[in-house]
Coordinates of C-alpha atoms in Angstrom, one line a residue:
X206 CA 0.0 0.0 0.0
X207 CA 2.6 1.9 0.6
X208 CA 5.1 1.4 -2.6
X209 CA 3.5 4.0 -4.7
X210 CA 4.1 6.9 -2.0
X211 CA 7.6 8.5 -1.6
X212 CA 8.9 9.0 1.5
X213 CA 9.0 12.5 1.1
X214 CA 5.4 12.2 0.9
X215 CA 4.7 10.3 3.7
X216 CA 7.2 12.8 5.9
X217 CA 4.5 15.7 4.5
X218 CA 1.9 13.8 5.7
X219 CA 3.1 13.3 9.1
X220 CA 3.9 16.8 8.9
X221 CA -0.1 17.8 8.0
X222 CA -1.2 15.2 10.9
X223 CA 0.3 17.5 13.2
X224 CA -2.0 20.6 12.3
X225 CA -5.1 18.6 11.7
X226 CA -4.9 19.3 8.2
X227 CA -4.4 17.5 4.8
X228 CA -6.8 15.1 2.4
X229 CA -7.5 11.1 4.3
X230 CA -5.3 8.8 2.8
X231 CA -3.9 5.3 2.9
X232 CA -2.8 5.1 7.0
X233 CA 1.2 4.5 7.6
X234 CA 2.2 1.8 9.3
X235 CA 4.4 1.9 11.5
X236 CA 4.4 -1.1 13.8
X237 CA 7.1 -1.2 16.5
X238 CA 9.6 -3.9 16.1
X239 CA 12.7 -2.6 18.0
X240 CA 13.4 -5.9 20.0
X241 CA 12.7 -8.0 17.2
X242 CA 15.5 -5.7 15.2
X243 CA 18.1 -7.7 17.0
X244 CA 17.5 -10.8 15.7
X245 CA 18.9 -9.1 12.7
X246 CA 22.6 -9.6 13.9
X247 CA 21.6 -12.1 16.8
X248 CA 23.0 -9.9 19.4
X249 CA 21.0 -8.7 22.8
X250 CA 18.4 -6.5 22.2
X251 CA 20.1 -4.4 25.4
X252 CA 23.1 -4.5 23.8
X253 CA 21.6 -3.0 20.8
X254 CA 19.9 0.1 22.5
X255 CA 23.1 1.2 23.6
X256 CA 24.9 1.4 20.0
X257 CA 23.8 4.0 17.6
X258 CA 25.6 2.1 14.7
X259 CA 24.4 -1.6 15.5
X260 CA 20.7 0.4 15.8
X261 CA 20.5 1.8 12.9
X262 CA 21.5 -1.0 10.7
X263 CA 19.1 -3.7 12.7
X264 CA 16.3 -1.2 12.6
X265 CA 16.9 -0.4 8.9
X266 CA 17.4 -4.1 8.3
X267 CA 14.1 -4.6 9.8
X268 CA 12.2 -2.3 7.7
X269 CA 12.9 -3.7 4.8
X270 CA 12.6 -7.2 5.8
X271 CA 9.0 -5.9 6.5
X272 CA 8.4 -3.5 3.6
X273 CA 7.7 -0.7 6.0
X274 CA 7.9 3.6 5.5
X275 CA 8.8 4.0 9.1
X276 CA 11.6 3.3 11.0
X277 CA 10.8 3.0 14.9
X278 CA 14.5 4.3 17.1
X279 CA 13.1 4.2 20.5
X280 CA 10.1 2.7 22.2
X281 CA 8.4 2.5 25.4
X282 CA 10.8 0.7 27.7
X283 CA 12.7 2.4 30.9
X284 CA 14.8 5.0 29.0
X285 CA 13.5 8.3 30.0
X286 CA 13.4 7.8 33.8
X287 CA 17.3 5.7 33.5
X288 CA 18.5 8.9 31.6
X289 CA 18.4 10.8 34.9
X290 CA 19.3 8.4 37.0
X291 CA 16.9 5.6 37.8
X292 CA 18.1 2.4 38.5
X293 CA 16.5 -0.3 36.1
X294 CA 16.3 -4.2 35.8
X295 CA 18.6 -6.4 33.5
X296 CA 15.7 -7.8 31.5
X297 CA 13.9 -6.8 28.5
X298 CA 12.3 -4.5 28.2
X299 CA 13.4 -3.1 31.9
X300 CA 12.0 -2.2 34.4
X301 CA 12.3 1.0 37.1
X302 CA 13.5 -0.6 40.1
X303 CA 14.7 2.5 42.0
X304 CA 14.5 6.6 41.9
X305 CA 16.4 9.0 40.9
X306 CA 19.3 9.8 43.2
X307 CA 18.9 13.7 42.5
X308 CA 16.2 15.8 43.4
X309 CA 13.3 16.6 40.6
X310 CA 14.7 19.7 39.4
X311 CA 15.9 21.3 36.3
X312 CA 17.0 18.5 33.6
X313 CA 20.4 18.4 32.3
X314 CA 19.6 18.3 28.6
X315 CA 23.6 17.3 27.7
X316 CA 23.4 14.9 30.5
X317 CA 20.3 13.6 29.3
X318 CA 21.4 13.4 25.5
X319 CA 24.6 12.1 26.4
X320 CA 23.1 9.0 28.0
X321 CA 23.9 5.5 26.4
X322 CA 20.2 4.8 25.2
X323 CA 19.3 8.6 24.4
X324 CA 22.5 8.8 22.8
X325 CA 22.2 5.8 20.6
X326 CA 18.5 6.7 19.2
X327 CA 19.2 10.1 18.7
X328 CA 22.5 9.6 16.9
X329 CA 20.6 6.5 15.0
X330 CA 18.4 9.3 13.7
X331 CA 20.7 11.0 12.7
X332 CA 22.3 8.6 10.6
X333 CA 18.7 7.8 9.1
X334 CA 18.0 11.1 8.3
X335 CA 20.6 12.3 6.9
X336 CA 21.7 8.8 4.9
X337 CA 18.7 6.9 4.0
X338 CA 17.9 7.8 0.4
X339 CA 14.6 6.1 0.6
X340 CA 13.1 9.1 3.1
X341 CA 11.9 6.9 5.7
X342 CA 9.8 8.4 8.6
X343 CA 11.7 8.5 12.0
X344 CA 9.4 7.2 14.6
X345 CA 10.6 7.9 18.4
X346 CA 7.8 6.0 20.8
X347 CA 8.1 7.3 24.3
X348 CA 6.7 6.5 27.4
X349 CA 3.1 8.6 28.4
X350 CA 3.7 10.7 31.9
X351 CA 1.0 8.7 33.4
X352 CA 3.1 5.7 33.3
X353 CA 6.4 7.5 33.8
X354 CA 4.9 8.9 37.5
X355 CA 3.6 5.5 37.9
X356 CA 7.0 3.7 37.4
X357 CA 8.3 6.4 39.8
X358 CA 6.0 5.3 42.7
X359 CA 6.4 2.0 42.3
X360 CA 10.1 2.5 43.1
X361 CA 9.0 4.0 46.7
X362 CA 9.4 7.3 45.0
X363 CA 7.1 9.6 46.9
X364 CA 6.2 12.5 44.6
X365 CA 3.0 14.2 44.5
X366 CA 0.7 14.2 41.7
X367 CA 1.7 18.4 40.9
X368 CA 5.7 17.6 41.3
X369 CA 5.3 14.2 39.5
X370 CA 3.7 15.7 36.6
X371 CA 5.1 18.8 36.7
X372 CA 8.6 16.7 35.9
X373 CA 7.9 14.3 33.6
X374 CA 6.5 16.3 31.2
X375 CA 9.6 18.6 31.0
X376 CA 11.4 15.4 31.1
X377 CA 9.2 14.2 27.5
X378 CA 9.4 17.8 26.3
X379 CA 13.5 18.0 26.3
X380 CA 13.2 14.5 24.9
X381 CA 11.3 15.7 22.3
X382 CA 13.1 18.5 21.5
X383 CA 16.1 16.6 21.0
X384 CA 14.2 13.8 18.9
X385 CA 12.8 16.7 16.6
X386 CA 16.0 18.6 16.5
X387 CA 18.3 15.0 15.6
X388 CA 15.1 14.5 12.4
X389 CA 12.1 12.4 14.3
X390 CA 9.1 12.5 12.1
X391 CA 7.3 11.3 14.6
X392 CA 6.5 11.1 18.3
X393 CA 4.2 8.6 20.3
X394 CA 3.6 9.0 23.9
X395 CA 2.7 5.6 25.4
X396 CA 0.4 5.0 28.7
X397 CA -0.3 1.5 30.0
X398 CA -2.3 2.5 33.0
X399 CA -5.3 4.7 33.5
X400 CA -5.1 7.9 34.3
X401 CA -6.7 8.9 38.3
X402 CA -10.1 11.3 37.2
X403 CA -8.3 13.3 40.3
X404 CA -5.0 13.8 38.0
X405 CA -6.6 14.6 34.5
X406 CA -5.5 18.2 34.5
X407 CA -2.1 17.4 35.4
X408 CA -2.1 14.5 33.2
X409 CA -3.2 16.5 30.0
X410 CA -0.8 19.8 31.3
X411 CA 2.6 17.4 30.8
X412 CA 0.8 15.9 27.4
X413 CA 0.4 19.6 26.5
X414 CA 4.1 20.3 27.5
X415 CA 5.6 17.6 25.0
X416 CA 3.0 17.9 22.5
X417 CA 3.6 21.5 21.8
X418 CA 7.3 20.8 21.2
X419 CA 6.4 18.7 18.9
X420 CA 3.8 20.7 16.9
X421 CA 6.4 23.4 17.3
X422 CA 8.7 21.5 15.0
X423 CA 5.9 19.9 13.1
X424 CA 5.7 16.6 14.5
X425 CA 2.2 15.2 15.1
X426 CA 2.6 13.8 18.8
X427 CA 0.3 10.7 19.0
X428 CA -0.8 9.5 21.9
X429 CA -1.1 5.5 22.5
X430 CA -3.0 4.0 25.4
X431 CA -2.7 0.3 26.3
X432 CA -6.2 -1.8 25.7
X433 CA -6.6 -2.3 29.0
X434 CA -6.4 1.7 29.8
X435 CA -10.1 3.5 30.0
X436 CA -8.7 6.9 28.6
X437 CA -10.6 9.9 29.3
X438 CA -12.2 12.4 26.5
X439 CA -9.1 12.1 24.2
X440 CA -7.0 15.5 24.9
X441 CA -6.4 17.8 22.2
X442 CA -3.2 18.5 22.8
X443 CA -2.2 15.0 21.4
X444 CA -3.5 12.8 18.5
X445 CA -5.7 10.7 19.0
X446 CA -4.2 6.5 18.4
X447 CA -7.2 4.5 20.1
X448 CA -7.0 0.9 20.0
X449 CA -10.2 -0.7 17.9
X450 CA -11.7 -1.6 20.9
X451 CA -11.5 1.9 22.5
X452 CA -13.9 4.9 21.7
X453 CA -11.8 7.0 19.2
X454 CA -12.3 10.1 17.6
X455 CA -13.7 11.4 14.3
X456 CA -13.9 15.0 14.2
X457 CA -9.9 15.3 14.0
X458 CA -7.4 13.4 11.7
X459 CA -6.5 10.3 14.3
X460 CA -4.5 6.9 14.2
X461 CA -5.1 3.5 15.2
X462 CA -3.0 1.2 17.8
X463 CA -2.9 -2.0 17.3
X464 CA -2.3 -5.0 19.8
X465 CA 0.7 -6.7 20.3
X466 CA 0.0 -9.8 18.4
X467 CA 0.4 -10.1 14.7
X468 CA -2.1 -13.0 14.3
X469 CA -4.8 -10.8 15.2
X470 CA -4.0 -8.1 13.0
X471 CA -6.6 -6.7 10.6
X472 CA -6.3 -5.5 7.3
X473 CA -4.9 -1.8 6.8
X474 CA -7.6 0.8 5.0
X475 CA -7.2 2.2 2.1
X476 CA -7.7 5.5 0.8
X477 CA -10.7 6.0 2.8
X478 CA -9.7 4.9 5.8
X479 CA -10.7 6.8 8.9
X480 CA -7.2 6.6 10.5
X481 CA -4.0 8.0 9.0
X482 CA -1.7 6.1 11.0
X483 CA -1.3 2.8 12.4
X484 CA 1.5 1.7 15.2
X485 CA 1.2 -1.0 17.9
X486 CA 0.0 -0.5 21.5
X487 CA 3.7 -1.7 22.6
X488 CA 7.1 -2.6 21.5
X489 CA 6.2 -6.7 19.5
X490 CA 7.8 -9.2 21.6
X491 CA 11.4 -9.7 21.0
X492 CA 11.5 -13.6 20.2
X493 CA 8.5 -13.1 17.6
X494 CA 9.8 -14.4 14.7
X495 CA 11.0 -12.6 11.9
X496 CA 9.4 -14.6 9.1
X497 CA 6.0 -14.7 11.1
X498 CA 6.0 -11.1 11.5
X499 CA 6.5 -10.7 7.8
X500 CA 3.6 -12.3 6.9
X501 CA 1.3 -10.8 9.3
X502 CA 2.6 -7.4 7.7
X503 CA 1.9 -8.5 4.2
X504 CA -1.5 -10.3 5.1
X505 CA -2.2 -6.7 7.1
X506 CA -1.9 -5.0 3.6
X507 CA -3.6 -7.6 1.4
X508 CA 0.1 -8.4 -0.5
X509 CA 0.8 -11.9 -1.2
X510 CA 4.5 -13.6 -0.4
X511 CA 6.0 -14.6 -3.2

């Protein structure tokens, strides 16, 4: 579905999602297969995340294995709240086992971009951008403030709801920055729990932080919430990526998440299609086979193996 369209094109559209403007069109997919990038050279996906060169080939790899317009640098998966200092688990994807040693103050952005992870995606960017003749759009998936001030607490962090917030988002909006600033086409704010109808306000004033970064460099910042989240009325400070079992909305250009496992996958719209953009609600499993997720990609756009 996506052959016929440049990706100069496709970087234009992303650029109209942002304003809520532009003609419907064939959505672009943009599943996220990070983890699953390893398998590409066999190494450790953690490994991986931490070098900018071994990133961008496995991810690049990985795109064309799949046929895909987007390339995905980062997702949802410890880094923000490890960039300044949270301790996090050896696994994959990790997870925040301890706070912050500083207090929650101003952000060191040349710390923060200097980390191994940070560094890596946004350097992998870079390379994309500037070296990829085939214009691919630059995904960066980050995780939602709800769940960063979640992680927090359930580190024994005690942090209000005001402070919490307050942090986090300028936490998303430096990443951002430096996402939009290194060539990201594209940013996705992940939650995978619901948000407290006490914390709303706060909840949609760090969305609004990020997500006017992004608009400021034209970067449609969508926001993703996990199947089993009940999200409020969608905020307008973000896009809107409901799952399809979710209530979405069709007043404004949206996109559509998409669970976790390939088999289940529908078919993409076409032309017509209410969503411009389709992504996953998570990262894809980093064991899921390459081949298997091949074919749930071609099935997903009605093109046959040969």
């Amino acid at each position: 579905m996506g052959d016929a369209v440049t990706g100069s094109v496709w970087r234009k559209r992303m650029q109209d999602l942002s304003r809520n403007v532009g003609k419907p069109h064939a959505p672009l997919f943009a599943p996220l297969a990070l983890a699953a990038a390893a398998q590409v050279e066999a190494i450790p996906v953690a490994q991986m995340v931490r070098d900018a060169t071994r990133l961008r080939k496995n991810v690049t790899e990985m795109r064309r294995i799949l046929g895909l317009d987007a390339a995905v640098v980062c997702v949802p998966s410890a880094m923000e709240l490890e960039a300044v200092g949270a301790q996090v688990s050896s696994d994959w994807p990790p997870r925040v086992v301890g706070g912050p040693a500083a207090a929650f103050g101003e952000i060191d952005v040349d710390a923060l971009a200097l980390h191994p992870r940070v560094h890596a995606s946004l350097e992998a960017t870079r390379q994309i951008a500037a070296a990829d003749t085939s214009e691919p759009v630059i995904v960066a998936a980050l995780t939602g403030p709800a769940t960063l001030l979640h992680q927090l607490r359930a580190a024994d962090v005690s942090i209000g709801s005001d402070t919490g917030y307050e942090y986090v988002g300028r936490l998303l909006a430096t990443l951002t920055r430096l996402f939009a600033e290194a060539g990201a086409h594209v940013l996705q704010l992940h939650e995978s729990v619901s948000i407290h109808e006490d914390d709303v306000d706060e909840w949609k004033g760090a969305l609004g932080t990020a997500a006017n970064v992004a608009r400021f460099h034209r970067v449609p910042p969508l926001l993703v919430l996990s199947a089993d989240c009940v999200p409020p009325a969608w905020p307008a400070q973000t896009v809107a990526c409901p799952t399809l079992g979710q209530a979405g909305t069709t007043s404004r250009a949206h996109g559509r998440a998409w669970g976790i496992d390939p088999d289940a996958w529908p078919t993409l719209g076409g032309e017509t299609a209410g969503e411009r953009y389709v992504t996953t609600t998570a990262d894809l499993p980093a064991d899921l086979a390459v081949a298997a997720l091949k074919r749930a990609a071609d099935r997903a756009r009605n093109r046959q193996q040969p």
